[in-house]
Short mmCIF file of C-alpha atoms in Angstrom, two decimals:
data_model
loop_
_atom_site.label_atom_id
_atom_site.label_comp_id
_atom_site.label_asym_id
_atom_site.label_seq_id
_atom_site.Cartn_x
_atom_site.Cartn_y
_atom_site.Cartn_z
CA UNK X 1 -23.52 29.84 26.71
CA UNK X 2 -24.03 26.62 25.09
CA UNK X 3 -24.01 26.78 21.37
CA UNK X 4 -25.19 23.76 19.38
CA UNK X 5 -23.12 23.01 16.36
CA UNK X 6 -23.84 20.21 13.82
CA UNK X 7 -20.34 18.63 13.54
CA UNK X 8 -20.97 17.10 10.20
CA UNK X 9 -22.42 20.21 8.64
CA UNK X 10 -19.58 22.33 10.13
CA UNK X 11 -17.00 20.23 8.24
CA UNK X 12 -18.86 20.69 5.06
CA UNK X 13 -19.38 24.33 5.39
CA UNK X 14 -15.91 25.21 6.63
CA UNK X 15 -14.70 25.90 3.05
CA UNK X 16 -17.29 28.75 2.97
CA UNK X 17 -15.21 30.69 5.62
CA UNK X 18 -12.65 31.68 3.03
CA UNK X 19 -14.37 31.10 -0.20
CA UNK X 20 -17.41 32.52 -1.98
CA UNK X 21 -18.97 29.28 -3.07
CA UNK X 22 -22.21 29.06 -5.18
CA UNK X 23 -24.79 26.63 -4.58
CA UNK X 24 -25.77 23.87 -5.69
CA UNK X 25 -22.70 21.55 -5.26
CA UNK X 26 -21.61 18.01 -4.19
CA UNK X 27 -20.45 18.25 -0.53
CA UNK X 28 -17.68 15.71 0.20
CA UNK X 29 -16.80 15.33 3.97
CA UNK X 30 -13.95 13.00 4.58
CA UNK X 31 -12.42 12.83 7.99
CA UNK X 32 -11.44 10.34 10.59
CA UNK X 33 -14.87 9.92 11.79
CA UNK X 34 -17.08 10.64 8.66
CA UNK X 35 -17.18 9.88 5.05
CA UNK X 36 -20.33 11.50 3.49
CA UNK X 37 -21.20 12.51 0.06
CA UNK X 38 -24.11 15.05 -0.12
CA UNK X 39 -26.06 17.10 -2.65
CA UNK X 40 -26.04 20.55 -1.19
CA UNK X 41 -28.59 22.71 -3.13
CA UNK X 42 -28.78 25.61 -0.64
CA UNK X 43 -27.37 26.43 2.83
CA UNK X 44 -29.91 24.40 4.60
CA UNK X 45 -30.94 22.10 1.78
CA UNK X 46 -28.64 19.13 2.19
CA UNK X 47 -29.44 15.55 0.99
CA UNK X 48 -26.99 12.82 2.12
CA UNK X 49 -26.47 10.61 -0.84
CA UNK X 50 -23.81 8.16 0.47
CA UNK X 51 -21.94 7.58 3.59
CA UNK X 52 -19.64 4.95 5.06
CA UNK X 53 -21.03 1.68 6.06
CA UNK X 54 -18.09 0.93 8.48
CA UNK X 55 -14.72 2.61 8.87
CA UNK X 56 -14.55 6.23 7.77
CA UNK X 57 -11.65 6.99 5.15
CA UNK X 58 -9.55 8.90 7.60
CA UNK X 59 -9.98 6.13 10.29
CA UNK X 60 -8.57 3.63 7.73
CA UNK X 61 -5.58 5.91 7.12
CA UNK X 62 -5.06 6.05 10.80
CA UNK X 63 -5.30 2.33 11.47
CA UNK X 64 -3.06 1.35 8.59
CA UNK X 65 -0.46 3.88 9.72
CA UNK X 66 -0.58 2.67 13.25
CA UNK X 67 -0.15 -0.90 12.28
CA UNK X 68 2.97 -0.34 10.05
CA UNK X 69 4.36 2.40 12.58
CA UNK X 70 4.09 5.13 9.84
CA UNK X 71 3.23 7.79 12.41
CA UNK X 72 0.21 9.86 13.56
CA UNK X 73 -2.02 11.25 12.25
CA UNK X 74 -2.11 8.55 9.63
CA UNK X 75 -3.30 10.62 6.75
CA UNK X 76 -0.30 12.94 6.79
CA UNK X 77 2.24 10.19 7.45
CA UNK X 78 0.84 7.99 4.61
CA UNK X 79 0.67 10.97 2.20
CA UNK X 80 4.28 11.85 2.90
CA UNK X 81 5.49 8.31 2.48
CA UNK X 82 3.42 7.77 -0.75
CA UNK X 83 5.02 10.72 -2.58
CA UNK X 84 8.24 8.48 -2.52
CA UNK X 85 6.51 5.24 -3.42
CA UNK X 86 4.98 3.51 -6.28
CA UNK X 87 1.10 3.04 -6.25
CA UNK X 88 1.38 -0.07 -8.54
CA UNK X 89 3.38 -2.08 -6.06
CA UNK X 90 0.17 -3.53 -4.43
CA UNK X 91 -3.40 -4.04 -6.06
CA UNK X 92 -5.65 -3.69 -3.09
CA UNK X 93 -9.28 -4.60 -3.54
CA UNK X 94 -12.26 -2.20 -3.87
CA UNK X 95 -15.36 -3.11 -1.82
CA UNK X 96 -18.12 -4.86 -3.49
CA UNK X 97 -21.29 -3.15 -2.25
CA UNK X 98 -24.37 -4.99 -3.08
CA UNK X 99 -26.94 -2.41 -1.91
CA UNK X 100 -28.59 -1.06 -5.09
CA UNK X 101 -30.45 1.93 -3.50
CA UNK X 102 -27.07 2.88 -1.85
CA UNK X 103 -24.88 3.33 -4.76
CA UNK X 104 -22.84 6.16 -3.23
CA UNK X 105 -22.02 4.35 0.04
CA UNK X 106 -18.31 3.53 0.69
CA UNK X 107 -16.66 0.87 2.78
CA UNK X 108 -13.06 0.81 4.17
CA UNK X 109 -13.07 -2.14 6.37
CA UNK X 110 -12.08 -4.68 3.69
CA UNK X 111 -9.33 -2.43 2.33
CA UNK X 112 -7.90 -1.90 5.80
CA UNK X 113 -8.00 -5.74 6.51
CA UNK X 114 -6.47 -6.44 3.15
CA UNK X 115 -3.43 -3.86 3.79
CA UNK X 116 -3.01 -5.10 7.41
CA UNK X 117 -3.58 -8.86 7.34
CA UNK X 118 -3.29 -9.87 3.62
CA UNK X 119 -0.55 -7.79 2.38
CA UNK X 120 1.34 -10.60 0.53
CA UNK X 121 -1.74 -11.51 -1.40
CA UNK X 122 -1.91 -8.18 -3.12
CA UNK X 123 1.86 -7.67 -3.81
CA UNK X 124 2.75 -7.34 -7.46
CA UNK X 125 6.00 -8.89 -8.61
CA UNK X 126 8.84 -6.67 -9.55
CA UNK X 127 8.02 -4.11 -6.85
CA UNK X 128 9.73 -3.61 -3.51
CA UNK X 129 7.64 -4.26 -0.38
CA UNK X 130 8.69 -0.96 1.13
CA UNK X 131 6.90 1.28 3.46
CA UNK X 132 6.61 3.92 0.71
CA UNK X 133 5.04 1.53 -1.79
CA UNK X 134 2.65 0.19 0.75
CA UNK X 135 1.61 3.74 1.60
CA UNK X 136 1.31 4.83 -2.05
CA UNK X 137 -0.69 1.68 -2.99
CA UNK X 138 -2.95 2.10 -0.01
CA UNK X 139 -3.52 5.79 -0.50
CA UNK X 140 -4.48 5.27 -4.17
CA UNK X 141 -6.95 2.35 -3.35
CA UNK X 142 -8.58 4.46 -0.49
CA UNK X 143 -9.15 7.54 -2.52
CA UNK X 144 -10.08 5.81 -5.58
CA UNK X 145 -12.84 4.16 -3.61
CA UNK X 146 -14.10 7.70 -2.79
CA UNK X 147 -13.71 9.24 -6.30
CA UNK X 148 -15.58 6.21 -7.90
CA UNK X 149 -18.64 7.15 -5.83
CA UNK X 150 -18.23 10.86 -6.15
CA UNK X 151 -17.98 10.71 -9.96
CA UNK X 152 -20.99 8.46 -9.93
CA UNK X 153 -22.99 11.00 -7.89
CA UNK X 154 -21.85 14.03 -10.20
CA UNK X 155 -23.06 11.92 -13.21
CA UNK X 156 -26.36 11.04 -11.51
CA UNK X 157 -27.10 14.63 -10.11
CA UNK X 158 -25.54 16.59 -12.74
CA UNK X 159 -23.73 18.65 -10.11
CA UNK X 160 -20.19 19.45 -11.26
CA UNK X 161 -18.89 21.64 -8.58
CA UNK X 162 -17.40 19.67 -5.49
CA UNK X 163 -16.67 21.24 -2.10
CA UNK X 164 -14.49 19.08 0.35
CA UNK X 165 -14.17 19.41 4.06
CA UNK X 166 -12.46 17.39 6.73
CA UNK X 167 -8.96 16.24 7.35
CA UNK X 168 -8.61 13.98 4.48
CA UNK X 169 -9.47 17.00 2.16
CA UNK X 170 -5.69 17.82 2.47
CA UNK X 171 -4.63 14.52 0.88
CA UNK X 172 -2.45 15.41 -2.09
CA UNK X 173 -3.97 12.40 -4.17
CA UNK X 174 -7.36 13.52 -3.57
#
């Protein structure tokens, strides 16, 4: 038989399989294909607050890892390298989104481009340009983009419980 499954909601609800989670909460889906912040009020009452306007968070991890030859999947490879690096070695930019009614949206295209094509311009003097430092600085910037929007959503909605699903949920910095 054919069973239809909403892929995005499946990621979001997967933490319920092993945990008794009360509603309401902020749902954070972070994977290679999706980055979504939602207000989840009940099982079937979900409001998407923000999403990616270009590359998903996990996709940016994969593309940066592929470019530098860190390994695949990129999220795991970067997370392992980042543990041995210094996240202050590079000051990568945060996106500047000028969409007032979309205050929870995220963008990873500019960060990915900065790391891959403009690395020298973001290097901080006194730090080695090592694989570990690139990974640590990129990981911090990528997750901070997400956390900034998530904290904003928590402040605006009053929801303080966060449920995270998707592959990037395993990131040690997140």
